[in-house]
Short mmCIF file of N, CA and C in Angstrom, two decimals:
data_model
loop_
_atom_site.label_atom_id
_atom_site.label_comp_id
_atom_site.label_asym_id
_atom_site.label_seq_id
_atom_site.Cartn_x
_atom_site.Cartn_y
_atom_site.Cartn_z
N MET U 1 -53.85 -194.93 8.83
CA MET U 1 -54.05 -194.83 7.39
C MET U 1 -52.76 -195.25 6.68
N THR U 2 -52.90 -196.15 5.73
CA THR U 2 -51.77 -196.59 4.91
C THR U 2 -51.96 -196.02 3.52
N ASN U 3 -50.96 -195.32 3.03
CA ASN U 3 -51.02 -194.73 1.69
C ASN U 3 -50.11 -195.52 0.76
N ILE U 4 -50.67 -195.95 -0.36
CA ILE U 4 -49.86 -196.68 -1.33
C ILE U 4 -49.89 -195.95 -2.66
N TYR U 5 -48.71 -195.58 -3.11
CA TYR U 5 -48.56 -194.97 -4.44
C TYR U 5 -48.18 -196.08 -5.41
N PHE U 6 -49.14 -196.48 -6.22
CA PHE U 6 -48.87 -197.46 -7.27
C PHE U 6 -48.30 -196.70 -8.46
N VAL U 7 -47.15 -197.14 -8.94
CA VAL U 7 -46.46 -196.47 -10.04
C VAL U 7 -46.35 -197.44 -11.21
N ARG U 8 -47.22 -197.23 -12.20
CA ARG U 8 -47.07 -198.04 -13.42
C ARG U 8 -45.79 -197.56 -14.11
N HIS U 9 -45.03 -198.48 -14.62
CA HIS U 9 -43.71 -198.18 -15.17
C HIS U 9 -43.73 -197.14 -16.28
N CYS U 10 -42.57 -196.54 -16.49
CA CYS U 10 -42.36 -195.61 -17.60
C CYS U 10 -42.27 -196.41 -18.90
N LYS U 11 -42.03 -195.69 -19.99
CA LYS U 11 -42.05 -196.32 -21.32
C LYS U 11 -40.93 -197.35 -21.47
N PRO U 12 -41.32 -198.63 -21.78
CA PRO U 12 -40.32 -199.67 -21.98
C PRO U 12 -39.90 -199.78 -23.44
N ASP U 13 -38.82 -200.49 -23.65
CA ASP U 13 -38.34 -200.76 -25.00
C ASP U 13 -39.16 -201.92 -25.58
N SER U 14 -40.14 -201.62 -26.41
CA SER U 14 -41.05 -202.64 -26.94
C SER U 14 -40.38 -203.59 -27.91
N THR U 15 -39.14 -203.29 -28.32
CA THR U 15 -38.43 -204.20 -29.23
C THR U 15 -37.70 -205.30 -28.45
N TRP U 16 -37.62 -205.17 -27.14
CA TRP U 16 -36.91 -206.13 -26.29
C TRP U 16 -37.81 -207.35 -26.10
N ALA U 17 -37.34 -208.52 -26.42
CA ALA U 17 -38.19 -209.73 -26.43
C ALA U 17 -38.54 -210.24 -25.04
N ASP U 18 -37.58 -210.27 -24.12
CA ASP U 18 -37.83 -210.87 -22.81
C ASP U 18 -38.58 -209.90 -21.91
N ASP U 19 -39.79 -210.31 -21.51
CA ASP U 19 -40.66 -209.44 -20.72
C ASP U 19 -40.02 -209.08 -19.38
N ARG U 20 -39.40 -210.03 -18.72
CA ARG U 20 -38.85 -209.81 -17.38
C ARG U 20 -37.70 -208.81 -17.37
N THR U 21 -36.85 -208.85 -18.39
CA THR U 21 -35.66 -207.99 -18.42
C THR U 21 -35.83 -206.77 -19.32
N ARG U 22 -37.04 -206.57 -19.86
CA ARG U 22 -37.28 -205.44 -20.77
C ARG U 22 -36.94 -204.12 -20.07
N PRO U 23 -36.01 -203.36 -20.63
CA PRO U 23 -35.60 -202.11 -19.99
C PRO U 23 -36.51 -200.94 -20.39
N LEU U 24 -36.31 -199.84 -19.71
CA LEU U 24 -36.94 -198.59 -20.11
C LEU U 24 -36.19 -198.03 -21.31
N THR U 25 -36.89 -197.27 -22.13
CA THR U 25 -36.22 -196.52 -23.20
C THR U 25 -35.46 -195.36 -22.55
N GLU U 26 -34.66 -194.67 -23.32
CA GLU U 26 -33.99 -193.47 -22.81
C GLU U 26 -35.03 -192.46 -22.32
N GLU U 27 -36.11 -192.34 -23.08
CA GLU U 27 -37.22 -191.45 -22.70
C GLU U 27 -37.84 -191.93 -21.38
N GLY U 28 -38.01 -193.24 -21.25
CA GLY U 28 -38.55 -193.80 -20.01
C GLY U 28 -37.64 -193.54 -18.82
N LEU U 29 -36.34 -193.70 -19.02
CA LEU U 29 -35.38 -193.40 -17.94
C LEU U 29 -35.46 -191.94 -17.53
N SER U 30 -35.59 -191.07 -18.52
CA SER U 30 -35.73 -189.64 -18.23
C SER U 30 -37.02 -189.37 -17.45
N ASP U 31 -38.09 -190.05 -17.84
CA ASP U 31 -39.38 -189.86 -17.14
C ASP U 31 -39.33 -190.41 -15.72
N SER U 32 -38.44 -191.37 -15.44
CA SER U 32 -38.33 -191.87 -14.07
C SER U 32 -37.83 -190.78 -13.13
N GLU U 33 -37.14 -189.80 -13.68
CA GLU U 33 -36.74 -188.62 -12.90
C GLU U 33 -37.99 -187.84 -12.46
N LYS U 34 -38.99 -187.77 -13.33
CA LYS U 34 -40.25 -187.09 -12.99
C LYS U 34 -41.00 -187.86 -11.91
N VAL U 35 -40.92 -189.19 -11.96
CA VAL U 35 -41.52 -190.01 -10.91
C VAL U 35 -40.87 -189.66 -9.57
N MET U 36 -39.55 -189.54 -9.56
CA MET U 36 -38.84 -189.17 -8.34
C MET U 36 -39.32 -187.80 -7.85
N GLU U 37 -39.47 -186.85 -8.76
CA GLU U 37 -39.93 -185.50 -8.39
C GLU U 37 -41.32 -185.54 -7.75
N VAL U 38 -42.21 -186.38 -8.29
CA VAL U 38 -43.56 -186.51 -7.74
C VAL U 38 -43.53 -187.14 -6.36
N LEU U 39 -42.68 -188.15 -6.18
CA LEU U 39 -42.66 -188.90 -4.91
C LEU U 39 -41.78 -188.29 -3.83
N LYS U 40 -40.92 -187.33 -4.17
CA LYS U 40 -39.92 -186.87 -3.20
C LYS U 40 -40.51 -186.14 -2.00
N ASP U 41 -41.74 -185.65 -2.09
CA ASP U 41 -42.34 -184.98 -0.92
C ASP U 41 -43.48 -185.80 -0.31
N LYS U 42 -43.52 -187.09 -0.62
CA LYS U 42 -44.61 -187.95 -0.13
C LYS U 42 -44.23 -188.75 1.12
N ASN U 43 -43.02 -188.56 1.61
CA ASN U 43 -42.57 -189.25 2.82
C ASN U 43 -42.72 -190.77 2.71
N ILE U 44 -42.15 -191.32 1.65
CA ILE U 44 -42.25 -192.75 1.39
C ILE U 44 -41.40 -193.52 2.41
N ASP U 45 -42.02 -194.49 3.07
CA ASP U 45 -41.34 -195.32 4.06
C ASP U 45 -40.76 -196.59 3.45
N VAL U 46 -41.46 -197.14 2.44
CA VAL U 46 -41.12 -198.45 1.90
C VAL U 46 -41.28 -198.42 0.38
N PHE U 47 -40.33 -199.05 -0.31
CA PHE U 47 -40.41 -199.22 -1.77
C PHE U 47 -40.47 -200.71 -2.08
N ILE U 48 -41.47 -201.10 -2.86
CA ILE U 48 -41.67 -202.49 -3.26
C ILE U 48 -41.92 -202.48 -4.76
N SER U 49 -41.47 -203.52 -5.43
CA SER U 49 -41.66 -203.55 -6.88
C SER U 49 -41.89 -204.95 -7.41
N SER U 50 -42.53 -205.00 -8.54
CA SER U 50 -42.47 -206.18 -9.39
C SER U 50 -40.99 -206.45 -9.65
N PRO U 51 -40.60 -207.69 -9.84
CA PRO U 51 -39.19 -207.96 -10.14
C PRO U 51 -38.80 -207.60 -11.57
N TYR U 52 -39.75 -207.19 -12.39
CA TYR U 52 -39.46 -206.86 -13.78
C TYR U 52 -38.67 -205.56 -13.84
N LYS U 53 -37.66 -205.54 -14.67
CA LYS U 53 -36.70 -204.43 -14.74
C LYS U 53 -37.37 -203.08 -14.95
N ARG U 54 -38.34 -202.99 -15.84
CA ARG U 54 -38.96 -201.69 -16.16
C ARG U 54 -39.69 -201.09 -14.96
N SER U 55 -40.32 -201.93 -14.13
CA SER U 55 -41.01 -201.42 -12.94
C SER U 55 -40.01 -201.01 -11.87
N TYR U 56 -39.04 -201.86 -11.65
CA TYR U 56 -38.00 -201.59 -10.66
C TYR U 56 -37.27 -200.28 -10.99
N ASP U 57 -36.85 -200.16 -12.26
CA ASP U 57 -36.09 -198.98 -12.67
C ASP U 57 -36.92 -197.70 -12.64
N THR U 58 -38.23 -197.83 -12.78
CA THR U 58 -39.10 -196.65 -12.74
C THR U 58 -39.10 -195.99 -11.37
N ILE U 59 -39.00 -196.78 -10.30
CA ILE U 59 -39.01 -196.20 -8.95
C ILE U 59 -37.62 -196.11 -8.32
N LYS U 60 -36.59 -196.57 -9.02
CA LYS U 60 -35.24 -196.61 -8.44
C LYS U 60 -34.71 -195.23 -8.06
N LYS U 61 -34.90 -194.24 -8.91
CA LYS U 61 -34.39 -192.89 -8.58
C LYS U 61 -35.08 -192.34 -7.33
N ALA U 62 -36.36 -192.64 -7.19
CA ALA U 62 -37.08 -192.19 -6.00
C ALA U 62 -36.56 -192.91 -4.76
N ALA U 63 -36.35 -194.21 -4.88
CA ALA U 63 -35.81 -194.98 -3.74
C ALA U 63 -34.42 -194.47 -3.37
N ASP U 64 -33.60 -194.19 -4.38
CA ASP U 64 -32.27 -193.64 -4.13
C ASP U 64 -32.36 -192.29 -3.43
N PHE U 65 -33.31 -191.46 -3.83
CA PHE U 65 -33.52 -190.15 -3.21
C PHE U 65 -33.76 -190.31 -1.71
N TYR U 66 -34.56 -191.32 -1.34
CA TYR U 66 -34.88 -191.57 0.06
C TYR U 66 -33.81 -192.41 0.77
N GLY U 67 -32.84 -192.92 0.02
CA GLY U 67 -31.84 -193.80 0.62
C GLY U 67 -32.41 -195.14 1.03
N LYS U 68 -33.41 -195.62 0.29
CA LYS U 68 -34.11 -196.88 0.60
C LYS U 68 -33.77 -197.93 -0.44
N THR U 69 -33.82 -199.18 -0.01
CA THR U 69 -33.71 -200.28 -0.95
C THR U 69 -35.11 -200.62 -1.45
N ILE U 70 -35.17 -201.30 -2.58
CA ILE U 70 -36.45 -201.72 -3.15
C ILE U 70 -36.61 -203.21 -2.91
N GLN U 71 -37.66 -203.58 -2.20
CA GLN U 71 -38.00 -204.99 -2.04
C GLN U 71 -38.72 -205.43 -3.32
N THR U 72 -38.51 -206.64 -3.75
CA THR U 72 -39.27 -207.16 -4.89
C THR U 72 -40.17 -208.29 -4.42
N ASP U 73 -41.28 -208.42 -5.12
CA ASP U 73 -42.24 -209.48 -4.82
C ASP U 73 -42.69 -210.09 -6.14
N GLU U 74 -42.40 -211.35 -6.33
CA GLU U 74 -42.72 -212.05 -7.57
C GLU U 74 -44.20 -211.98 -7.90
N ARG U 75 -45.04 -211.92 -6.90
CA ARG U 75 -46.50 -211.88 -7.13
C ARG U 75 -46.95 -210.59 -7.79
N LEU U 76 -46.13 -209.56 -7.74
CA LEU U 76 -46.50 -208.27 -8.33
C LEU U 76 -46.12 -208.17 -9.81
N ARG U 77 -45.62 -209.26 -10.38
CA ARG U 77 -45.21 -209.24 -11.79
C ARG U 77 -46.41 -209.01 -12.71
N GLU U 78 -46.11 -208.74 -13.96
CA GLU U 78 -47.14 -208.53 -14.97
C GLU U 78 -47.76 -209.86 -15.38
N ARG U 79 -48.88 -209.77 -16.06
CA ARG U 79 -49.59 -210.94 -16.56
C ARG U 79 -48.71 -211.68 -17.56
N LYS U 80 -48.66 -212.99 -17.41
CA LYS U 80 -47.92 -213.81 -18.39
C LYS U 80 -48.73 -213.79 -19.68
N ALA U 81 -48.12 -213.25 -20.72
CA ALA U 81 -48.80 -213.16 -22.02
C ALA U 81 -48.90 -214.53 -22.65
N GLY U 82 -49.98 -214.75 -23.34
CA GLY U 82 -50.17 -216.01 -24.05
C GLY U 82 -49.81 -215.86 -25.52
N ASN U 83 -50.37 -216.72 -26.32
CA ASN U 83 -50.03 -216.76 -27.74
C ASN U 83 -50.81 -215.77 -28.60
N ASN U 84 -51.84 -215.15 -28.06
CA ASN U 84 -52.62 -214.17 -28.85
C ASN U 84 -52.00 -212.79 -28.74
N SER U 85 -52.25 -211.98 -29.72
CA SER U 85 -51.70 -210.63 -29.70
C SER U 85 -52.54 -209.70 -28.84
N ASN U 86 -51.94 -208.59 -28.48
CA ASN U 86 -52.66 -207.56 -27.74
C ASN U 86 -53.34 -206.64 -28.74
N ASN U 87 -54.65 -206.63 -28.70
CA ASN U 87 -55.44 -205.70 -29.48
C ASN U 87 -56.73 -205.44 -28.72
N TYR U 88 -57.49 -204.47 -29.18
CA TYR U 88 -58.67 -204.05 -28.42
C TYR U 88 -59.66 -205.19 -28.22
N GLU U 89 -59.87 -206.01 -29.23
CA GLU U 89 -60.81 -207.13 -29.10
C GLU U 89 -60.33 -208.13 -28.05
N MET U 90 -59.05 -208.39 -28.03
CA MET U 90 -58.50 -209.31 -27.03
C MET U 90 -58.59 -208.70 -25.63
N PHE U 91 -58.33 -207.40 -25.49
CA PHE U 91 -58.47 -206.74 -24.19
C PHE U 91 -59.92 -206.88 -23.71
N LYS U 92 -60.88 -206.63 -24.59
CA LYS U 92 -62.30 -206.74 -24.21
C LYS U 92 -62.64 -208.17 -23.76
N LYS U 93 -62.12 -209.14 -24.48
CA LYS U 93 -62.40 -210.55 -24.15
C LYS U 93 -61.84 -210.88 -22.76
N ARG U 94 -60.62 -210.43 -22.47
CA ARG U 94 -60.00 -210.71 -21.16
C ARG U 94 -60.80 -210.08 -20.02
N TRP U 95 -61.26 -208.84 -20.23
CA TRP U 95 -61.97 -208.13 -19.17
C TRP U 95 -63.42 -208.59 -19.04
N ALA U 96 -64.00 -209.11 -20.10
CA ALA U 96 -65.37 -209.62 -20.02
C ALA U 96 -65.43 -210.93 -19.22
N ASP U 97 -64.35 -211.68 -19.24
CA ASP U 97 -64.27 -212.96 -18.52
C ASP U 97 -62.90 -213.03 -17.86
N LEU U 98 -62.85 -212.67 -16.58
CA LEU U 98 -61.56 -212.59 -15.87
C LEU U 98 -60.87 -213.95 -15.75
N SER U 99 -61.58 -215.03 -16.06
CA SER U 99 -60.95 -216.35 -16.01
C SER U 99 -60.40 -216.78 -17.38
N PHE U 100 -60.64 -215.98 -18.40
CA PHE U 100 -60.14 -216.31 -19.74
C PHE U 100 -58.62 -216.12 -19.82
N ALA U 101 -57.96 -217.12 -20.37
CA ALA U 101 -56.51 -217.02 -20.60
C ALA U 101 -56.19 -217.63 -21.96
N GLU U 102 -55.31 -216.98 -22.68
CA GLU U 102 -54.83 -217.54 -23.93
C GLU U 102 -53.96 -218.75 -23.62
N GLU U 103 -53.71 -219.56 -24.63
CA GLU U 103 -52.82 -220.70 -24.47
C GLU U 103 -51.47 -220.20 -23.96
N ASP U 104 -50.96 -220.85 -22.95
CA ASP U 104 -49.69 -220.49 -22.31
C ASP U 104 -49.72 -219.12 -21.65
N GLY U 105 -50.91 -218.59 -21.41
CA GLY U 105 -51.03 -217.28 -20.79
C GLY U 105 -51.69 -217.36 -19.43
N GLU U 106 -51.91 -216.21 -18.86
CA GLU U 106 -52.48 -216.09 -17.53
C GLU U 106 -53.71 -215.19 -17.61
N SER U 107 -54.75 -215.56 -16.89
CA SER U 107 -55.97 -214.75 -16.89
C SER U 107 -55.81 -213.53 -15.99
N ILE U 108 -56.65 -212.54 -16.21
CA ILE U 108 -56.64 -211.36 -15.34
C ILE U 108 -57.02 -211.77 -13.92
N GLY U 109 -57.92 -212.75 -13.79
CA GLY U 109 -58.30 -213.25 -12.47
C GLY U 109 -57.12 -213.84 -11.72
N GLU U 110 -56.25 -214.56 -12.42
CA GLU U 110 -55.05 -215.12 -11.79
C GLU U 110 -54.09 -214.01 -11.36
N VAL U 111 -53.94 -213.01 -12.23
CA VAL U 111 -53.08 -211.86 -11.91
C VAL U 111 -53.63 -211.15 -10.67
N GLN U 112 -54.95 -210.95 -10.67
CA GLN U 112 -55.60 -210.27 -9.55
C GLN U 112 -55.39 -211.03 -8.24
N LYS U 113 -55.57 -212.34 -8.28
CA LYS U 113 -55.45 -213.14 -7.06
C LYS U 113 -54.07 -212.99 -6.43
N ARG U 114 -53.01 -213.11 -7.22
CA ARG U 114 -51.66 -213.02 -6.64
C ARG U 114 -51.30 -211.60 -6.24
N ASN U 115 -51.79 -210.59 -7.01
CA ASN U 115 -51.51 -209.20 -6.64
C ASN U 115 -52.23 -208.81 -5.36
N ILE U 116 -53.47 -209.24 -5.20
CA ILE U 116 -54.22 -208.92 -3.98
C ILE U 116 -53.62 -209.65 -2.78
N GLN U 117 -53.16 -210.88 -2.99
CA GLN U 117 -52.49 -211.60 -1.91
C GLN U 117 -51.25 -210.83 -1.44
N ALA U 118 -50.46 -210.36 -2.39
CA ALA U 118 -49.27 -209.56 -2.05
C ALA U 118 -49.68 -208.25 -1.36
N LEU U 119 -50.69 -207.58 -1.91
CA LEU U 119 -51.14 -206.30 -1.35
C LEU U 119 -51.63 -206.48 0.09
N ASN U 120 -52.39 -207.54 0.36
CA ASN U 120 -52.88 -207.76 1.72
C ASN U 120 -51.72 -207.95 2.70
N GLU U 121 -50.68 -208.66 2.27
CA GLU U 121 -49.50 -208.81 3.13
C GLU U 121 -48.79 -207.48 3.34
N ILE U 122 -48.70 -206.70 2.29
CA ILE U 122 -48.08 -205.38 2.39
C ILE U 122 -48.86 -204.51 3.37
N LEU U 123 -50.17 -204.52 3.27
CA LEU U 123 -51.00 -203.73 4.19
C LEU U 123 -50.84 -204.19 5.63
N GLN U 124 -50.71 -205.47 5.83
CA GLN U 124 -50.55 -206.02 7.17
C GLN U 124 -49.15 -205.71 7.74
N ASN U 125 -48.14 -205.85 6.89
CA ASN U 125 -46.75 -205.68 7.36
C ASN U 125 -46.31 -204.22 7.46
N HIS U 126 -47.01 -203.32 6.79
CA HIS U 126 -46.59 -201.91 6.76
C HIS U 126 -47.75 -200.98 7.11
N LYS U 127 -48.52 -201.38 8.11
CA LYS U 127 -49.68 -200.60 8.53
C LYS U 127 -49.29 -199.17 8.88
N ASP U 128 -50.08 -198.22 8.40
CA ASP U 128 -49.91 -196.79 8.67
C ASP U 128 -48.61 -196.22 8.09
N LYS U 129 -48.05 -196.87 7.09
CA LYS U 129 -46.86 -196.37 6.40
C LYS U 129 -47.27 -195.81 5.04
N THR U 130 -46.32 -195.15 4.40
CA THR U 130 -46.51 -194.69 3.03
C THR U 130 -45.57 -195.51 2.15
N ILE U 131 -46.16 -196.12 1.13
CA ILE U 131 -45.46 -197.12 0.34
C ILE U 131 -45.54 -196.76 -1.14
N ALA U 132 -44.46 -196.98 -1.86
CA ALA U 132 -44.47 -196.87 -3.33
C ALA U 132 -44.30 -198.27 -3.90
N ILE U 133 -45.16 -198.62 -4.84
CA ILE U 133 -45.08 -199.94 -5.47
C ILE U 133 -44.90 -199.76 -6.97
N GLY U 134 -43.81 -200.31 -7.50
CA GLY U 134 -43.56 -200.33 -8.93
C GLY U 134 -44.37 -201.45 -9.57
N THR U 135 -45.22 -201.10 -10.53
CA THR U 135 -46.17 -202.07 -11.06
C THR U 135 -46.32 -201.96 -12.57
N HIS U 136 -47.33 -202.65 -13.08
CA HIS U 136 -47.60 -202.76 -14.51
C HIS U 136 -49.06 -202.41 -14.79
N GLY U 137 -49.38 -202.17 -16.05
CA GLY U 137 -50.74 -201.78 -16.44
C GLY U 137 -51.80 -202.80 -16.08
N THR U 138 -51.61 -204.06 -16.47
CA THR U 138 -52.62 -205.08 -16.18
C THR U 138 -52.63 -205.44 -14.70
N ALA U 139 -51.46 -205.55 -14.09
CA ALA U 139 -51.39 -205.88 -12.67
C ALA U 139 -52.12 -204.81 -11.84
N LEU U 140 -51.82 -203.55 -12.11
CA LEU U 140 -52.50 -202.46 -11.40
C LEU U 140 -53.99 -202.46 -11.69
N SER U 141 -54.35 -202.67 -12.94
CA SER U 141 -55.77 -202.68 -13.31
C SER U 141 -56.53 -203.80 -12.60
N SER U 142 -55.87 -204.94 -12.40
CA SER U 142 -56.54 -206.04 -11.70
C SER U 142 -56.81 -205.66 -10.24
N ILE U 143 -55.91 -204.89 -9.64
CA ILE U 143 -56.11 -204.41 -8.27
C ILE U 143 -57.26 -203.41 -8.23
N LEU U 144 -57.28 -202.47 -9.17
CA LEU U 144 -58.36 -201.48 -9.22
C LEU U 144 -59.71 -202.16 -9.42
N ASN U 145 -59.75 -203.20 -10.25
CA ASN U 145 -60.98 -203.95 -10.49
C ASN U 145 -61.44 -204.68 -9.23
N TYR U 146 -60.51 -205.16 -8.44
CA TYR U 146 -60.85 -205.88 -7.21
C TYR U 146 -61.65 -204.98 -6.27
N TYR U 147 -61.25 -203.73 -6.14
CA TYR U 147 -61.93 -202.80 -5.25
C TYR U 147 -63.11 -202.11 -5.91
N ASP U 148 -63.13 -202.07 -7.23
CA ASP U 148 -64.22 -201.44 -7.97
C ASP U 148 -64.51 -202.29 -9.22
N PRO U 149 -65.44 -203.25 -9.10
CA PRO U 149 -65.71 -204.16 -10.21
C PRO U 149 -66.20 -203.49 -11.49
N SER U 150 -66.53 -202.20 -11.42
CA SER U 150 -66.92 -201.50 -12.66
C SER U 150 -65.69 -201.15 -13.50
N PHE U 151 -64.49 -201.31 -12.93
CA PHE U 151 -63.26 -201.12 -13.70
C PHE U 151 -63.21 -202.25 -14.73
N ASN U 152 -63.24 -201.88 -16.01
CA ASN U 152 -63.39 -202.88 -17.08
C ASN U 152 -62.42 -202.58 -18.23
N ALA U 153 -62.71 -203.16 -19.39
CA ALA U 153 -61.85 -202.98 -20.57
C ALA U 153 -61.72 -201.51 -20.95
N GLU U 154 -62.81 -200.76 -20.89
CA GLU U 154 -62.75 -199.33 -21.21
C GLU U 154 -61.86 -198.59 -20.23
N SER U 155 -61.99 -198.93 -18.96
CA SER U 155 -61.15 -198.31 -17.93
C SER U 155 -59.68 -198.63 -18.19
N PHE U 156 -59.42 -199.88 -18.53
CA PHE U 156 -58.05 -200.31 -18.85
C PHE U 156 -57.51 -199.51 -20.03
N MET U 157 -58.35 -199.35 -21.06
CA MET U 157 -57.92 -198.61 -22.25
C MET U 157 -57.63 -197.13 -21.92
N ASN U 158 -58.28 -196.61 -20.88
CA ASN U 158 -58.04 -195.21 -20.48
C ASN U 158 -56.65 -195.01 -19.88
N ILE U 159 -56.04 -196.08 -19.38
CA ILE U 159 -54.71 -195.91 -18.79
C ILE U 159 -53.61 -196.59 -19.59
N ILE U 160 -53.96 -197.29 -20.65
CA ILE U 160 -52.96 -198.06 -21.40
C ILE U 160 -51.85 -197.18 -21.98
N ASP U 161 -52.18 -195.93 -22.31
CA ASP U 161 -51.19 -195.02 -22.90
C ASP U 161 -50.55 -194.09 -21.87
N LEU U 162 -50.69 -194.42 -20.59
CA LEU U 162 -50.12 -193.58 -19.54
C LEU U 162 -48.91 -194.29 -18.93
N MET U 163 -47.73 -193.77 -19.23
CA MET U 163 -46.48 -194.37 -18.75
C MET U 163 -45.49 -193.26 -18.43
N PRO U 164 -45.26 -192.94 -17.19
CA PRO U 164 -45.77 -193.58 -15.99
C PRO U 164 -47.20 -193.12 -15.67
N TYR U 165 -47.79 -193.86 -14.77
CA TYR U 165 -49.12 -193.54 -14.23
C TYR U 165 -49.04 -193.80 -12.73
N ILE U 166 -49.33 -192.77 -11.94
CA ILE U 166 -49.26 -192.89 -10.48
C ILE U 166 -50.65 -192.64 -9.90
N ILE U 167 -51.09 -193.58 -9.07
CA ILE U 167 -52.37 -193.45 -8.39
C ILE U 167 -52.15 -193.78 -6.92
N CYS U 168 -52.74 -193.00 -6.03
CA CYS U 168 -52.61 -193.22 -4.60
C CYS U 168 -53.88 -193.86 -4.06
N LEU U 169 -53.74 -195.01 -3.43
CA LEU U 169 -54.84 -195.67 -2.75
C LEU U 169 -54.59 -195.56 -1.25
N LYS U 170 -55.62 -195.11 -0.53
CA LYS U 170 -55.53 -194.94 0.92
C LYS U 170 -56.36 -196.04 1.59
N PHE U 171 -55.76 -196.69 2.57
CA PHE U 171 -56.40 -197.81 3.24
C PHE U 171 -56.49 -197.56 4.74
N ASP U 172 -57.60 -198.00 5.32
CA ASP U 172 -57.76 -198.09 6.76
C ASP U 172 -57.77 -199.59 7.05
N GLY U 173 -56.65 -200.09 7.59
CA GLY U 173 -56.51 -201.55 7.69
C GLY U 173 -56.53 -202.13 6.29
N PRO U 174 -57.38 -203.16 6.05
CA PRO U 174 -57.45 -203.75 4.72
C PRO U 174 -58.47 -203.06 3.80
N ASN U 175 -59.15 -202.04 4.31
CA ASN U 175 -60.26 -201.42 3.58
C ASN U 175 -59.81 -200.20 2.79
N LEU U 176 -60.13 -200.20 1.51
CA LEU U 176 -59.83 -199.05 0.67
C LEU U 176 -60.75 -197.90 1.05
N ILE U 177 -60.15 -196.75 1.33
CA ILE U 177 -60.91 -195.56 1.73
C ILE U 177 -61.08 -194.61 0.54
N SER U 178 -60.00 -194.42 -0.22
CA SER U 178 -60.07 -193.49 -1.35
C SER U 178 -58.97 -193.80 -2.35
N LYS U 179 -59.14 -193.25 -3.54
CA LYS U 179 -58.10 -193.34 -4.56
C LYS U 179 -58.03 -192.01 -5.29
N GLU U 180 -56.80 -191.66 -5.67
CA GLU U 180 -56.58 -190.38 -6.34
C GLU U 180 -55.49 -190.53 -7.39
N GLU U 181 -55.80 -190.17 -8.62
CA GLU U 181 -54.79 -190.15 -9.66
C GLU U 181 -53.85 -188.99 -9.36
N VAL U 182 -52.55 -189.26 -9.36
CA VAL U 182 -51.56 -188.28 -8.92
C VAL U 182 -50.78 -187.69 -10.10
N PHE U 183 -50.40 -188.55 -11.06
CA PHE U 183 -49.51 -188.09 -12.12
C PHE U 183 -49.54 -189.10 -13.26
N SER U 184 -49.40 -188.58 -14.48
CA SER U 184 -49.26 -189.48 -15.63
C SER U 184 -48.63 -188.71 -16.78
N ILE U 185 -48.03 -189.48 -17.68
CA ILE U 185 -47.50 -188.93 -18.92
C ILE U 185 -48.05 -189.81 -20.05
N TYR U 186 -48.59 -189.18 -21.07
CA TYR U 186 -49.12 -189.92 -22.21
C TYR U 186 -47.97 -190.42 -23.08
N LYS U 187 -47.94 -191.73 -23.29
CA LYS U 187 -46.98 -192.38 -24.18
C LYS U 187 -47.76 -193.46 -24.92
N GLU U 188 -47.75 -193.42 -26.22
CA GLU U 188 -48.54 -194.39 -26.97
C GLU U 188 -48.07 -195.81 -26.69
N TYR U 189 -49.05 -196.66 -26.30
CA TYR U 189 -48.75 -198.07 -26.02
C TYR U 189 -48.43 -198.79 -27.32
N LYS U 190 -47.36 -199.56 -27.28
CA LYS U 190 -47.00 -200.40 -28.43
C LYS U 190 -46.71 -201.78 -27.90
N GLY U 191 -47.76 -202.61 -27.83
CA GLY U 191 -47.65 -203.95 -27.25
C GLY U 191 -46.75 -204.81 -28.00
#
């Protein structure tokens, strides 16, 4: 059995323009301590993260607690935003058609494809281990949709205000056996 704790990042600084280097707020950094508290008794063997600063920093205290380094995987990054704004109508449009992408943006289907490719490698390379993955709302949602196609815009909206959000997926080989929401803190999303 392989256990993966997906950790959606803590609250980021929404005023920071560059998505890749966007840091956590002071509140988010404080909440990363709570992430460490949740993960410290889970016997984590491996830490992997999106290369984006907010995801990496969300699991860093936990990795430090275990004395582990964090591997990064470019495929686990967040969806490349396009020219349209984030609002409920746009979220619904993206989830109704996973191949839809705004100009200069990336579709949820594209995000899903690269995240599942990374996840399959992780499952193969770390069989029967316990893993923590630092992730993002859309990236994680695309994974949840892959295993449960009923995960849709409404499901996405249910987790959009949860930062951090930790969910454990248990796998037997490549097969998802179960999922369990472990921890979350409500923080209003400000796209």
